[in-house]
Short mmCIF file of C-alpha atoms and ligand atoms in Angstrom, two decimals:
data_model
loop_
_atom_site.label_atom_id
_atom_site.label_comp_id
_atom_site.label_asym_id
_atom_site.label_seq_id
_atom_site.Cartn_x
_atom_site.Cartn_y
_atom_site.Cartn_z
CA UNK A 49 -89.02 -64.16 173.76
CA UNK A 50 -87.40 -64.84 177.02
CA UNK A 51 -88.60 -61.52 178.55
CA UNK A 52 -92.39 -62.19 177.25
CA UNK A 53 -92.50 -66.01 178.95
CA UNK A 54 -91.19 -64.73 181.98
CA UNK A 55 -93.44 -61.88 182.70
CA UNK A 56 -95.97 -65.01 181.98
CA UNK A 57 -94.43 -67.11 184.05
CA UNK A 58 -94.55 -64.08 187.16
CA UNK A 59 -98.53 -63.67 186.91
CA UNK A 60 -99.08 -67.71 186.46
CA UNK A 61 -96.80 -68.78 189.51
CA UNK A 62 -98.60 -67.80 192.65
CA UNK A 63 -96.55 -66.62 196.01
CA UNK A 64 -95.44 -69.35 198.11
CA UNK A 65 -95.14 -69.50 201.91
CA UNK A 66 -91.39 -71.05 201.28
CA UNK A 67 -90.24 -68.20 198.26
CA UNK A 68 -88.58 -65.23 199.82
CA UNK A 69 -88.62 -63.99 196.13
CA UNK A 70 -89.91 -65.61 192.77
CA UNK A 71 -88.83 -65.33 189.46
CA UNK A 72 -87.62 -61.99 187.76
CA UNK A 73 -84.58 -61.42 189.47
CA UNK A 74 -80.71 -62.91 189.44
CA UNK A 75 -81.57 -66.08 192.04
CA UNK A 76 -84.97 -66.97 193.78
CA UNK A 77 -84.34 -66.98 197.26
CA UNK A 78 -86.15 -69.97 199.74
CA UNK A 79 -87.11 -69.67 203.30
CA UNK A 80 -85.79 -72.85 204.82
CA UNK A 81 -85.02 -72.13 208.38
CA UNK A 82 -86.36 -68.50 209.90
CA UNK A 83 -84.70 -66.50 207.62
CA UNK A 84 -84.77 -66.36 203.83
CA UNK A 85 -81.51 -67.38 203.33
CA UNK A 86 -81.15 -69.98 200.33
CA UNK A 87 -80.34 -68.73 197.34
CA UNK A 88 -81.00 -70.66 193.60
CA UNK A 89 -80.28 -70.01 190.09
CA UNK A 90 -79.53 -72.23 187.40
CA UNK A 91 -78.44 -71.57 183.94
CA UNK A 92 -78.73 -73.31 180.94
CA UNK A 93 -75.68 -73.27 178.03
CA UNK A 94 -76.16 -74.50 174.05
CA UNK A 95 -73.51 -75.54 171.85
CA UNK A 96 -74.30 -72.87 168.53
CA UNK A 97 -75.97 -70.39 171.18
CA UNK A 98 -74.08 -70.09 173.84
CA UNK A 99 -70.64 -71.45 172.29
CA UNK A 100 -69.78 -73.27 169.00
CA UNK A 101 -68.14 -76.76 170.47
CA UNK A 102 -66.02 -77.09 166.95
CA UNK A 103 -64.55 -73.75 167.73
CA UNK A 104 -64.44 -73.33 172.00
CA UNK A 105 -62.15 -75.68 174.27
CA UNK A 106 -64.81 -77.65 176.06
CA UNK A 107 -62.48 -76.76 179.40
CA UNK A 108 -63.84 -73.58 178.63
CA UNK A 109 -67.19 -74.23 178.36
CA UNK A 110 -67.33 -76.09 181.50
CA UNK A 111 -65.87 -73.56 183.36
CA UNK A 112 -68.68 -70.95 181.83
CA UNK A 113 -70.77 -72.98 182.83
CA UNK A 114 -70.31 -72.52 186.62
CA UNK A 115 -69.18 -68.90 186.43
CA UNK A 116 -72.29 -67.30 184.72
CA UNK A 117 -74.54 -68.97 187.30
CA UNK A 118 -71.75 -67.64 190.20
CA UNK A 119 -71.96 -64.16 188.88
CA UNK A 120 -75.97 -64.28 189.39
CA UNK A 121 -75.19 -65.60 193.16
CA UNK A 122 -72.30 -61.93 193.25
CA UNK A 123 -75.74 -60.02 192.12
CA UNK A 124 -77.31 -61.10 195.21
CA UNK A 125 -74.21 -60.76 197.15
CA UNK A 126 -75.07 -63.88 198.08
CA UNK A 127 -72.05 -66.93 199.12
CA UNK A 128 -72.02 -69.63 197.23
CA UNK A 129 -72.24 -72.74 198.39
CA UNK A 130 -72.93 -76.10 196.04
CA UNK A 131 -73.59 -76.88 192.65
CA UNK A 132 -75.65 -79.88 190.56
CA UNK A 133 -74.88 -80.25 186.78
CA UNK A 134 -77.14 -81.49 184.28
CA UNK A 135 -75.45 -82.51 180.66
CA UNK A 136 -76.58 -83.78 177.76
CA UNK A 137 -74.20 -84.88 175.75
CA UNK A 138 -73.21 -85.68 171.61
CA UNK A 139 -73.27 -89.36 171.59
CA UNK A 140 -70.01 -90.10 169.40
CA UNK A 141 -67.80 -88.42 171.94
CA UNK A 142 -69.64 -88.35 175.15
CA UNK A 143 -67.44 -89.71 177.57
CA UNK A 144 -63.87 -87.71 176.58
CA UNK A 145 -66.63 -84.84 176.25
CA UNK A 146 -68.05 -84.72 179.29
CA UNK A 147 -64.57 -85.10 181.53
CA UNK A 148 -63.04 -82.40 179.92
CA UNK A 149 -66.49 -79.79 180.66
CA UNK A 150 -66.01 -81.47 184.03
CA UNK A 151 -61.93 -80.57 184.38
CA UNK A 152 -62.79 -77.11 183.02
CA UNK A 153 -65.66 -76.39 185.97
CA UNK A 154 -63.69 -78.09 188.96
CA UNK A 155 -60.82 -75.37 189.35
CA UNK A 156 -63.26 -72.67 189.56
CA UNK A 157 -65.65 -74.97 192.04
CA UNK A 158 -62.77 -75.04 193.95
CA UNK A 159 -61.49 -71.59 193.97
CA UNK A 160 -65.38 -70.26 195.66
CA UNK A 161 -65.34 -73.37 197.25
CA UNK A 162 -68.04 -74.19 195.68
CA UNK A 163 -69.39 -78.56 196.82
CA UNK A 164 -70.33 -80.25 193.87
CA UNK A 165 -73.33 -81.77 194.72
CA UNK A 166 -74.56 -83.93 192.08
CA UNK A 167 -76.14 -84.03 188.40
CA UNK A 168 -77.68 -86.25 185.52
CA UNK A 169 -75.58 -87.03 182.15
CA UNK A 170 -77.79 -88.00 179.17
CA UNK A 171 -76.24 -89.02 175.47
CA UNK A 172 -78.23 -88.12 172.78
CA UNK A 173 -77.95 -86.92 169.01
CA UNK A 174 -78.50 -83.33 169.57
CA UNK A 175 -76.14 -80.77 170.56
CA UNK A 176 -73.93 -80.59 173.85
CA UNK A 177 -75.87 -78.91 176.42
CA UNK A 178 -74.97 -78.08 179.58
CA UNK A 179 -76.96 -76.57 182.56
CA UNK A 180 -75.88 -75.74 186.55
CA UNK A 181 -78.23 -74.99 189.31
CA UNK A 182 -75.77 -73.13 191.85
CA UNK A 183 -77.32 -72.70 195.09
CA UNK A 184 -75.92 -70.35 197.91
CA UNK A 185 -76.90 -68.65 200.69
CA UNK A 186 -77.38 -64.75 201.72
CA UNK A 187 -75.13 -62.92 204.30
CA UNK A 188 -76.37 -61.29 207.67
CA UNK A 189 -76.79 -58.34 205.38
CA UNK A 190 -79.69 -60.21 203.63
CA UNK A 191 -80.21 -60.51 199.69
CA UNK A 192 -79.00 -57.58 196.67
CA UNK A 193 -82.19 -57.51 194.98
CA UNK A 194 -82.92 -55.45 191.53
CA UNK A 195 -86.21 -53.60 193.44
CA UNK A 196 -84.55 -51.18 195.39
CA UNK A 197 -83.27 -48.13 193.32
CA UNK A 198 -84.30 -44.36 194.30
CA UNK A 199 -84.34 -41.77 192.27
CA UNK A 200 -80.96 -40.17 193.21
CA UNK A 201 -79.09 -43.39 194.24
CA UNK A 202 -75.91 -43.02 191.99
CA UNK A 203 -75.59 -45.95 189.11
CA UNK A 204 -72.20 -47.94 189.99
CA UNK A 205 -70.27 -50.94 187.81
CA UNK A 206 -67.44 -52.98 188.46
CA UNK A 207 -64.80 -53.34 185.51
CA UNK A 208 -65.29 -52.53 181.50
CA UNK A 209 -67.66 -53.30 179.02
CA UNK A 210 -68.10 -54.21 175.90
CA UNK A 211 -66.72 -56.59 173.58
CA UNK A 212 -66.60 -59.89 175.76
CA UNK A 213 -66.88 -61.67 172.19
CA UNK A 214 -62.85 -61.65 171.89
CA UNK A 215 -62.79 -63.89 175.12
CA UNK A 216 -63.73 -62.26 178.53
CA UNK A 217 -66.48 -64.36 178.02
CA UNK A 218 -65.30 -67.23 179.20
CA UNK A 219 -62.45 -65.45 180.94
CA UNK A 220 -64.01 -63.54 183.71
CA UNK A 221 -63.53 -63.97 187.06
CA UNK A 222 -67.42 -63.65 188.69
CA UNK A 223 -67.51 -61.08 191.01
CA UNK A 224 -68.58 -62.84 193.95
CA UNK A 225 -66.20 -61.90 196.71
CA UNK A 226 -66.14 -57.73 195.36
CA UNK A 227 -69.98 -58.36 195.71
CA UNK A 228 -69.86 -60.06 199.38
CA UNK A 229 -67.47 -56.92 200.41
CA UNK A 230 -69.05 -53.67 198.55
CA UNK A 231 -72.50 -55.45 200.41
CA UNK A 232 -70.70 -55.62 203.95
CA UNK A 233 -69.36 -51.89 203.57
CA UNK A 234 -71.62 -50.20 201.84
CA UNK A 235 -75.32 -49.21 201.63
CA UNK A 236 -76.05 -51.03 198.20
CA UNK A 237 -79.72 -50.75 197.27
CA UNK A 238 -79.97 -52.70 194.76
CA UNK A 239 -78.27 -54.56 192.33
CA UNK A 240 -77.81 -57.09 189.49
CA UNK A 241 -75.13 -58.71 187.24
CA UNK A 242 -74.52 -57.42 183.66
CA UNK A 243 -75.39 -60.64 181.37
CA UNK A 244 -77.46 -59.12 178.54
CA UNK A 245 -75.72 -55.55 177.66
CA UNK A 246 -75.57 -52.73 179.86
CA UNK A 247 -78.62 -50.69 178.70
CA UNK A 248 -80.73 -53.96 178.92
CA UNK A 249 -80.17 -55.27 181.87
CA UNK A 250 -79.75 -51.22 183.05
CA UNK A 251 -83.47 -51.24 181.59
CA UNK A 252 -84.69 -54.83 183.58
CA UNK A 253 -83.14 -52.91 187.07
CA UNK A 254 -85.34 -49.57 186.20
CA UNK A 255 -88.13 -51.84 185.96
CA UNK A 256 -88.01 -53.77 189.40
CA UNK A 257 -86.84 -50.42 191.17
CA UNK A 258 -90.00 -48.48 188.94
CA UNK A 259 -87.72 -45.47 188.27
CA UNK A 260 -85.64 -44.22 185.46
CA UNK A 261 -82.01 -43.51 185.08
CA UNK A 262 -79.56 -41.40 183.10
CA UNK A 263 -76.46 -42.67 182.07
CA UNK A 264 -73.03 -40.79 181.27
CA UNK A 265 -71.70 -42.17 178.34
CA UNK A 266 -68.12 -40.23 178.78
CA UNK A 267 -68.11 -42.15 182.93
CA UNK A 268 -68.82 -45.60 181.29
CA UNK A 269 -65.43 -47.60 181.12
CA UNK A 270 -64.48 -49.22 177.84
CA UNK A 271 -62.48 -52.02 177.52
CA UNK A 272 -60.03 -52.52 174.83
CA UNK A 273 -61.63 -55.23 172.99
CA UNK A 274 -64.72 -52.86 172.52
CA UNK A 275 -62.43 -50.17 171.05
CA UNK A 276 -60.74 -53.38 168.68
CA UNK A 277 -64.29 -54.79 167.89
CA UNK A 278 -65.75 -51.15 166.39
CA UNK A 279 -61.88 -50.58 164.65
CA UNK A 280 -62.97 -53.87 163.14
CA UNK A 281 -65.96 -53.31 162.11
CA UNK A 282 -67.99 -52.21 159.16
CA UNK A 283 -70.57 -51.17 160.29
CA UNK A 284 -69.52 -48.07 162.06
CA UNK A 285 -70.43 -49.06 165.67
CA UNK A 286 -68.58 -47.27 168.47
CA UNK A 287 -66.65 -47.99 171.61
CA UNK A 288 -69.80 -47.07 173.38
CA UNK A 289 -72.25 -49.13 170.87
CA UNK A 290 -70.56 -51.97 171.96
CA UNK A 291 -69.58 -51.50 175.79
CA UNK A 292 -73.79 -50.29 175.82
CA UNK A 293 -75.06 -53.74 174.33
CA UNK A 294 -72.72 -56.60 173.79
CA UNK A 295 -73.42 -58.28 176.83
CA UNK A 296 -71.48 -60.87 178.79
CA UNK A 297 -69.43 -58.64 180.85
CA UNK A 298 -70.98 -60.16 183.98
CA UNK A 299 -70.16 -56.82 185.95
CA UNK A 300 -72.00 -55.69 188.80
CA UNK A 301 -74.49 -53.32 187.91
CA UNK A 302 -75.48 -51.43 191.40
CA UNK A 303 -77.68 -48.76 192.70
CA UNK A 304 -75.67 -47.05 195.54
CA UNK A 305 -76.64 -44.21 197.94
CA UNK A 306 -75.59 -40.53 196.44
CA UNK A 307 -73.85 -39.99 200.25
CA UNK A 308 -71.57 -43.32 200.08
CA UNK A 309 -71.19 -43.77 196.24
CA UNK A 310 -67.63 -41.41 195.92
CA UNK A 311 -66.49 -43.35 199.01
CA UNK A 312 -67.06 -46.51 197.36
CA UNK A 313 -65.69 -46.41 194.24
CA UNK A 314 -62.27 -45.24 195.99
CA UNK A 315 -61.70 -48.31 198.11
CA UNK A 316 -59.18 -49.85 196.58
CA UNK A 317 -59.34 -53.11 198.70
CA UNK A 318 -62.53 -54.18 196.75
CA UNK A 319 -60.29 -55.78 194.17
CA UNK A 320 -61.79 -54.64 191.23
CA UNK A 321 -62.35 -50.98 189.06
CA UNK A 322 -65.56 -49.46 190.29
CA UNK A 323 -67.02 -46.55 188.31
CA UNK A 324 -69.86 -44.17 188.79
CA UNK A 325 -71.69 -43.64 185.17
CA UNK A 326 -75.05 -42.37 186.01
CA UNK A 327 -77.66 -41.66 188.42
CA UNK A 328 -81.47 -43.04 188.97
CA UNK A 329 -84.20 -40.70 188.38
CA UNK A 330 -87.67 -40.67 188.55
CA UNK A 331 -88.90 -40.34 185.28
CA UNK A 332 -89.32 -43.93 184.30
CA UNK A 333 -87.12 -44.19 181.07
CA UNK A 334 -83.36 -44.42 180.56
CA UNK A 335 -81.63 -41.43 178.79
CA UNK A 336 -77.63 -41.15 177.84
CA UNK A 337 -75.68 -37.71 178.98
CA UNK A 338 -72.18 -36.45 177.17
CA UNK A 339 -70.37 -33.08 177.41
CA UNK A 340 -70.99 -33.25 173.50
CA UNK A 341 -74.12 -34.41 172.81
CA UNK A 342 -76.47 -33.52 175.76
CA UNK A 343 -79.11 -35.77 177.03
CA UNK A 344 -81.32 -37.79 175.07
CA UNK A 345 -82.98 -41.47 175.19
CA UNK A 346 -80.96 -44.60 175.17
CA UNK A 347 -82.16 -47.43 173.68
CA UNK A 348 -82.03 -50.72 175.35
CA UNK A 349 -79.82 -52.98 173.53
CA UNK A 350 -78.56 -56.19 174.25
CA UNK A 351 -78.60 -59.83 173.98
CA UNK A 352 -82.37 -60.71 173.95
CA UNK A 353 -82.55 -65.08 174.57
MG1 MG B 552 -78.02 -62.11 186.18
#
């Protein structure tokens, strides 16, 4: 659904002296002096969608709140800067409710030094829900945008996939400053922030850059909980079923020059495991590579909202 109203939403919304860059990407990005330089994204999280509030730590929650909205500002390699929170919450426990969502978000406010700017708090008889517009701003290096893929750039991630279910969901750590350094190094060309499942969002970069890619399944790093969730399971999915689609790894996802990508991914100062698993290509498409079982398509899977 999501994909459908957006792609509506792109050919209703006309261009706009003051947008940089509209909707379709991790952040929009405003012209407000002479540079485009502020950068917006908001996110919006349900209790029984997002997380089950008789089951989560609302601490948590808060805190996932702010972190999946800073890991779109680390896929623009853009700083972050303040934040306004909007909650609506159940009316029986509201206030104990909304100061421990609150506790949960300040540490990590604090830790990217992030102002908190303001909100709105509404009670109601529906479901907690719990939204943050995080606005930042861009370096002198400019924005990370999804467009600019070539065929040939080399397809680079931060960290492991798969199986954020069994907690790195609320447990990550948004990449924000490995974004703000891998941008002031290195020639990134484009880039985005793995939400949805790898081959999705993989897919939604394609699509922006118009090319194709081919991904090396052996490359792609798994993380244990993948391996535990497909020993687990019954319905014979893989490793590499779930590190390809579960979604919430909130990696970075990045389209880097052929020439600089080996360099890259052997800095150790970044702070965080980077991996080559693919390349871009021109054929528009996305196709999975093994030593075993040659090349063939890859479906996009993944978390569709
Ligand atoms: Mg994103």
């Amino acid at each position: 659904m999501e994909s459908d109203l957006v792609a509506w939403i792109r050919d209703q919304v006309p261009g706009h002296p003051r947008l940089g860059l509209g909707p379709g990407d991790d952040a929009a990005i405003l012209r407000l002096g002479d540079r485009p330089s502020c950068v917006v994204t908001v996110d919006l999280l349900t209790d029984g969608v997002d997380f089950q509030l008789d089951r989560d730590a609302p601490r948590r929650i808060g805190r996932k709140a702010l972190a999946v909205n800073l890991s779109d500002l680390a896929a623009m390699a853009a700083q972050p800067v303040a934040a306004v929170i909007a909650v609506a919450l159940p009316r029986h426990d509201a206030l104990s409710l909304g100061r421990q969502l609150l506790e949960g978000l300040f540490p990590l406010a604090r830790e990217f030094d992030v102002a908190i700017a303001g909100g709105d708090t509404n009670t109601w008889d529906g479901p907690l829900v719990i939204s943050v517009t995080l606005i930042g701003e861009t370096t002198g290096r400019g924005p990370l945008r999804r467009s600019g893929a070539r065929p040939g750039d080399l397809i680079v991630v931060t960290g492991q996939f798969g199986g954020s279910i069994l907690g790195h969901h609320f447990d990550f750590t948004p990449r924000v400053r490995e974004a703000l350094l891998l941008h002031e190094r290195y020639d990134l060309r484009a880039g985005m922030d793995v939400s949805d499942g790898l081959s999705l969002d993989l897919g939604r970069l394609c699509d922006e850059s118009r090319c194709g890619a081919v991904v090396w399944t052996d490359q792609i790093p798994i993380s244990d909980a993948a391996r535990q969730l497909a020993g687990d399971a019954a319905d014979g999915s893989t490793p590499l079923d779930h590190a390809l689609a579960d979604g919430e790894d909130f990696e970075l996802l990045l389209a880097v020059h052929a020439d600089e990508a080996a360099r890259l991914v052997a800095d150790t100062t970044i702070g965080a495991p980077l991996s080559i698993i693919g390349e871009f290509v021109a054929e528009e498409g996305l196709w999975q590579q093994s030593a075993r079982e040659g090349r063939r398509p890859l479906p996009r899977r993944g978390w569709e909202h």
